[in-house]
Short mmCIF file of C-alpha atoms in Angstrom, two decimals:
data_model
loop_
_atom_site.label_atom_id
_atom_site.label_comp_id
_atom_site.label_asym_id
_atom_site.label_seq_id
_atom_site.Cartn_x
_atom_site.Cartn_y
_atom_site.Cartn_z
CA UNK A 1 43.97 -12.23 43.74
CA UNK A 2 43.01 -15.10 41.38
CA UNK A 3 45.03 -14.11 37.70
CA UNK A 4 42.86 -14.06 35.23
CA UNK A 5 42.77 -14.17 31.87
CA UNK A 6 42.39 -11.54 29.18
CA UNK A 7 40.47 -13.33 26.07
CA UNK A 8 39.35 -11.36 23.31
CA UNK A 9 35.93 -10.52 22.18
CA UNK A 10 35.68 -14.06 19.21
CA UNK A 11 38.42 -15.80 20.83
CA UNK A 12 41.17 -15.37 17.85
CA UNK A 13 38.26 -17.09 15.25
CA UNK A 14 39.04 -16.77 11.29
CA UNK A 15 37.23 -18.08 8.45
CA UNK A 16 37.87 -18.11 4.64
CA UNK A 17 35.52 -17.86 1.95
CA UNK A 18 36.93 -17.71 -1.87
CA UNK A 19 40.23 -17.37 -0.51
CA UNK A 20 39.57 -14.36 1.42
CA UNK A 21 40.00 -14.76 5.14
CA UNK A 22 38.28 -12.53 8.15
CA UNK A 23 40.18 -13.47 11.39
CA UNK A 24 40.11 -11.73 14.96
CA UNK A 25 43.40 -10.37 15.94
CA UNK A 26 44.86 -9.38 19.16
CA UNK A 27 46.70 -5.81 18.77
CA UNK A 28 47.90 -5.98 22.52
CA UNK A 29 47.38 -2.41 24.48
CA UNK A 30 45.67 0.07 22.73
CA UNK A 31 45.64 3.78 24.41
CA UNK A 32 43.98 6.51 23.09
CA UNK A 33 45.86 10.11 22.53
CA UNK A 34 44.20 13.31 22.16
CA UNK A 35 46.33 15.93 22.05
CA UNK A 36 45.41 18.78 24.47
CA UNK A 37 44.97 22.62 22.74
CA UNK A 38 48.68 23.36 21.01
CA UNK A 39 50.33 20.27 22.44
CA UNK A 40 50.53 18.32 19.15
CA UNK A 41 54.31 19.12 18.82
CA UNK A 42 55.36 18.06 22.01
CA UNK A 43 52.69 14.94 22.09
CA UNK A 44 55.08 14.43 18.74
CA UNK A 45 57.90 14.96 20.58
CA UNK A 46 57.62 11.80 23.08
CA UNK A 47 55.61 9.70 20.87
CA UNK A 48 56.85 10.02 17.16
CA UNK A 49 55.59 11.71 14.49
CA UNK A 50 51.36 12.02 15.01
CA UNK A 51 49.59 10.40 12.13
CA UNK A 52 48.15 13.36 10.04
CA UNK A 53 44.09 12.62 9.71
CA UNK A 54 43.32 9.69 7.47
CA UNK A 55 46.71 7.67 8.16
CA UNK A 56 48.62 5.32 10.37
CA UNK A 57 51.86 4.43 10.67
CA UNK A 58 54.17 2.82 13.25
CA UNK A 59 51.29 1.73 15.32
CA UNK A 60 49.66 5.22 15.61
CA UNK A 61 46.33 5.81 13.98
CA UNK A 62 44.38 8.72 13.41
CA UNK A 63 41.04 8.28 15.21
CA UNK A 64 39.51 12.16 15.01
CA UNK A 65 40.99 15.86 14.83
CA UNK A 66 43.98 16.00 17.19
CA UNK A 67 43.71 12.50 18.53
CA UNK A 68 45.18 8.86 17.48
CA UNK A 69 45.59 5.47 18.93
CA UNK A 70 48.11 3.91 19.73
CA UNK A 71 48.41 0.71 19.41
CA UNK A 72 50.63 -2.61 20.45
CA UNK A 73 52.83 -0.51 23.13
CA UNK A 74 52.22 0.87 26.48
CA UNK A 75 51.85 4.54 26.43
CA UNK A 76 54.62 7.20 27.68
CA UNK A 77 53.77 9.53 30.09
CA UNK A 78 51.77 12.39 28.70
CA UNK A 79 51.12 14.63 31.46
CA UNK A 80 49.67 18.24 30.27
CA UNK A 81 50.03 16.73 26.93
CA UNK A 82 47.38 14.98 25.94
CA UNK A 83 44.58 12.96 27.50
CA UNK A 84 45.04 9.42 27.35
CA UNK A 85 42.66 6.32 27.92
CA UNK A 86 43.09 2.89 27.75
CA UNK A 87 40.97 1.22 25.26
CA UNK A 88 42.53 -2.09 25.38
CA UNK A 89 39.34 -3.74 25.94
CA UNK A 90 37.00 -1.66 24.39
CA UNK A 91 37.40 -2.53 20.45
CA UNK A 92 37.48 -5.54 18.53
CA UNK A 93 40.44 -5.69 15.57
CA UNK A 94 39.57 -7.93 12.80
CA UNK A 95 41.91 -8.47 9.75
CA UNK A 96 40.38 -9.46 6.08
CA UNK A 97 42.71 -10.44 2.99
CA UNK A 98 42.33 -11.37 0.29
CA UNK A 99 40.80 -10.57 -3.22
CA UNK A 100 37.43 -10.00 -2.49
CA UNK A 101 38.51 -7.64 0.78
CA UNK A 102 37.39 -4.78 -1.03
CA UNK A 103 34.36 -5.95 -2.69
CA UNK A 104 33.06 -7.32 1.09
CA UNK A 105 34.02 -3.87 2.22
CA UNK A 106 32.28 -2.15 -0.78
CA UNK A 107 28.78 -4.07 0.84
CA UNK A 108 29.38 -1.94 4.29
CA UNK A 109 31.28 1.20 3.85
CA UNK A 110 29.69 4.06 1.80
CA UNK A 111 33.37 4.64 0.29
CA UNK A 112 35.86 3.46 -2.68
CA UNK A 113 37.90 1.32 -0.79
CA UNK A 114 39.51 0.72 -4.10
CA UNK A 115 41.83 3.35 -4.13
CA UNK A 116 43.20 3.15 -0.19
CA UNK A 117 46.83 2.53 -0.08
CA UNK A 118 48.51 1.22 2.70
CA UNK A 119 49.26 3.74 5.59
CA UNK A 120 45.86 5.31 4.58
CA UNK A 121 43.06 4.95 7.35
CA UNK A 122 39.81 6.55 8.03
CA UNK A 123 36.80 6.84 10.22
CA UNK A 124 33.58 5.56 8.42
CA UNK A 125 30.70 3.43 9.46
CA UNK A 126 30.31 -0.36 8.78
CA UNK A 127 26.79 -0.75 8.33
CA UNK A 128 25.87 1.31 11.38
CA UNK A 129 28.52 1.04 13.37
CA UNK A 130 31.86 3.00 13.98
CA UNK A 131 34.81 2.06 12.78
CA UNK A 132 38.76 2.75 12.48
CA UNK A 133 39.31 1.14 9.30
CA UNK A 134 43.41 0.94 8.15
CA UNK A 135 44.59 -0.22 5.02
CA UNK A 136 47.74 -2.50 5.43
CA UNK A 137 50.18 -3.77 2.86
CA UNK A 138 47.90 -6.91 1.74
CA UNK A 139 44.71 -6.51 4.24
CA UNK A 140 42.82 -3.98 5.83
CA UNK A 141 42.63 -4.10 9.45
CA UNK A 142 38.34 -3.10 10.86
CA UNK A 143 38.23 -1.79 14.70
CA UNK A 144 34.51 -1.75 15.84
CA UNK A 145 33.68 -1.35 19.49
CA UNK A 146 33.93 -5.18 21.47
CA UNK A 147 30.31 -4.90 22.31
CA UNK A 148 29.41 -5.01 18.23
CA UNK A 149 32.33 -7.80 17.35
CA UNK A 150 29.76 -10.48 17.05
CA UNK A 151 27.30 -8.00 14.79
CA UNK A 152 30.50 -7.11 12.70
CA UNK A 153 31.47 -10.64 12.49
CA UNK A 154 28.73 -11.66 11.04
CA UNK A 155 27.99 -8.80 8.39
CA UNK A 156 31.35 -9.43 7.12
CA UNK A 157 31.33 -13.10 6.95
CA UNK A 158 27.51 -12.94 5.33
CA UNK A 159 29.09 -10.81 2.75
CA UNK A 160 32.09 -13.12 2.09
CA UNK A 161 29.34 -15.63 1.37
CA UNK A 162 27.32 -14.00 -1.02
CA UNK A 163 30.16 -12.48 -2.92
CA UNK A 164 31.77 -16.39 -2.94
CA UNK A 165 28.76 -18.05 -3.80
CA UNK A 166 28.26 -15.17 -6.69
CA UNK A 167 32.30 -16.59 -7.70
CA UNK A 168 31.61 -19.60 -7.86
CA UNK A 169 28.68 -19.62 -10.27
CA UNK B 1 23.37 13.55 -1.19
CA UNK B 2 27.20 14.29 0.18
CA UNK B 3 28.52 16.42 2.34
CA UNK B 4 32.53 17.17 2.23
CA UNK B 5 34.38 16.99 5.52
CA UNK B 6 37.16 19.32 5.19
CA UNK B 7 39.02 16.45 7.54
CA UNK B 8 37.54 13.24 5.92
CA UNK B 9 36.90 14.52 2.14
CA UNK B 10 33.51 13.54 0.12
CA UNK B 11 31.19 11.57 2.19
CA UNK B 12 27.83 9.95 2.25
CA UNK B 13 25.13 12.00 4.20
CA UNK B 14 24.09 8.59 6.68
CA UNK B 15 27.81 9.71 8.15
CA UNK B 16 26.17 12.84 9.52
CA UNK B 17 23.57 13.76 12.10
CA UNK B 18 21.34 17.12 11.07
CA UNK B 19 21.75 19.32 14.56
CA UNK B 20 19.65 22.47 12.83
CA UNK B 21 20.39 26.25 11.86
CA UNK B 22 24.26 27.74 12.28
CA UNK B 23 21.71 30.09 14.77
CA UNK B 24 22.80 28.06 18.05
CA UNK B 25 26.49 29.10 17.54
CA UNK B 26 25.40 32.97 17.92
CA UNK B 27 24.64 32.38 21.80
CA UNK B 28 23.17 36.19 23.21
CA UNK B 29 25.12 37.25 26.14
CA UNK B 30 24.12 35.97 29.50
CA UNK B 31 22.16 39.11 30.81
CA UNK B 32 20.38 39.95 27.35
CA UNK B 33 16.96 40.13 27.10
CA UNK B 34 14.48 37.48 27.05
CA UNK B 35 13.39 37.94 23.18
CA UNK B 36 17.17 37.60 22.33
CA UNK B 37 16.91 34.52 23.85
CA UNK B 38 13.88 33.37 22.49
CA UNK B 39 14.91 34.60 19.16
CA UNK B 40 18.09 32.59 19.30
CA UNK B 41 16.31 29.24 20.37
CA UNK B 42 13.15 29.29 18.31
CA UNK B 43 12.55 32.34 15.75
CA UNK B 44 13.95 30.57 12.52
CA UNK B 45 14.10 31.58 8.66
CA UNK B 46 12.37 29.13 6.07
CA UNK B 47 14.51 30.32 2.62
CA UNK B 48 13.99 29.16 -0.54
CA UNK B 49 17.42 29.35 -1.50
CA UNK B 50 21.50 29.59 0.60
CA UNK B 51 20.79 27.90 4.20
CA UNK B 52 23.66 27.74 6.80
CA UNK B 53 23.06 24.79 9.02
CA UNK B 54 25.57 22.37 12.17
CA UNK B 55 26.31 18.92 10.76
CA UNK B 56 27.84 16.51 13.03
CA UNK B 57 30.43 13.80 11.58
CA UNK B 58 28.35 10.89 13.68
CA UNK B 59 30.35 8.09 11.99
CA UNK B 60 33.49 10.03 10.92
CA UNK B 61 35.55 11.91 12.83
CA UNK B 62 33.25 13.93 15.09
CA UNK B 63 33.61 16.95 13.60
CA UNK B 64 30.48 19.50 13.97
CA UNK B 65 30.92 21.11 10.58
CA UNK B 66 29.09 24.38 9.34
CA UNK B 67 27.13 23.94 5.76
CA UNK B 68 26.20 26.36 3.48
CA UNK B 69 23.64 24.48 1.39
CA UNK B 70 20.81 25.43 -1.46
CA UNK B 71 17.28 24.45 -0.28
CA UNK B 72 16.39 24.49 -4.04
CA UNK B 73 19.32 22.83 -6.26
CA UNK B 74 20.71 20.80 -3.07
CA UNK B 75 24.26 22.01 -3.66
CA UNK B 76 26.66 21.94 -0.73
CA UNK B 77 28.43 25.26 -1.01
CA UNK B 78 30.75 25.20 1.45
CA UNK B 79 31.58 23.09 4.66
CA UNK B 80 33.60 24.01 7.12
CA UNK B 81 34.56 23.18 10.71
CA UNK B 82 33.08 24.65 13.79
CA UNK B 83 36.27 24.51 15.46
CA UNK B 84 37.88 26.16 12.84
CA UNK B 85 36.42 29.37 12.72
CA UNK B 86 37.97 32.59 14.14
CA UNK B 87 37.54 32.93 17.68
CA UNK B 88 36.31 29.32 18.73
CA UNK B 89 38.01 27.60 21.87
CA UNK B 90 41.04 26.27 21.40
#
């Protein structure tokens, strides 16, 4: 068996406009949780606390009523738990920082971005694609399915423009 | 127009997909009698006024949410979630 290697969907690119910066990044495994009816407590149990809906924390995001990711470890063994899937290669993760992060956002997602504090995390389109969009200390951190990446890529970074170019009038 | 998830809070309507009348949750029973059916599938009221209609959180969290909406002012009333409600599975 020839070993092969795992690239992600833009390769690790980043680019900066206006000091803002939009860069792929590679969150390792990702495995999707949903809790099976009443098992919440003892999906809890193995995993650590599950995020309540509209939050992450130590690499588990809510993704949808009883259900979170988990992200950048390999997942326990959740038998009669929950059902799990791996979504490793399924979703693209981009990160943007910067000070015009929320304004680029503000092009794409029909909500005030302004007030998301880190831990905070939602599900919301961008554009017209799904998303699993986390706030983080200094960034926000997009998930859109791989096969959009490119499409996502590049309504992000045409927004970065315009807003720069706007700047630096 | 907005439509409040009562998972995701206030959001834009292009979030949700319009499924039609809270009528499809009130399934007959299997053996009852053709108009039943029929009624259930296709016999609809038009108010002018309180509606209760299935919303689905397309680009949310995939919630199917219940609506009670005004025709007239286009107030939400109240939104709640299918699952939710007494006696639904799980």
């Amino acid at each position: 068996m020839p070993e092969l290697i795992a690239k992600t969907a833009l390769s690790g690119q980043s680019t900066t406009h206006a000091g803002t910066t939009l860069a792929e990044v590679n969150l390792g495994q990702i495995t999707s949780i949903a809790c099976f009816p009443g098992q919440m407590a003892a999906v809890s149990a193995v995993l650590g606390p599950f995020p309540a809906p509209n939050t992450h924390a130590d690499g588990l995001c809510w993704t949808g009523p009883d259900q979170a990711f988990l992200i950048g470890r390999a997942a326990p063994d959740l038998t009669g738990l929950a059902a799990t899937t791996d979504q490793t290669g399924g979703w693209a993760a981009l990160r943007l920082t910067g000070p015009l992060a929320v304004d680029v956002l503000a092009r794409l997602v029909p909500l005030d971005l302004r007030h998301m504090t880190e831990g905070q995390a939602a599900r919301a389109p961008l554009g017209h694609m799904q998303m699993v969009l986390m706030r983080e200390a200094d960034s926000f951190l997009i998930l859109v399915f791989r096969s959009m990446a490119r499409t996502a890529w590049h309504e992000l970074e045409e927004a970065m423009q315009m807003l720069a170019a706007r700047k630096a009038l | 127009m907005r439509l409040i998830c009562p998972l995701c809070g206030p959001r834009d309507r292009r979030e949700f997909y319009y499924s039609g009348s809270e009528d499809y949750l009130n399934r007959p029973t299997p053996d009852a009698p053709a108009e039943a059916w029929d009624d259930m599938l296709h016999l609809r009221d038009n108010p002018a006024g309180v509606t209760r209609d299935l919303w689905y959180h397309e680009t949310g969290c995939g919630s199917w949410l219940l609506v009670t909406r005004s025709t007239t002012t286009h107030e939400i009333l109240a939104t709640e979630r299918v699952a939710d409600r007494k006696g639904a599975g799980a």
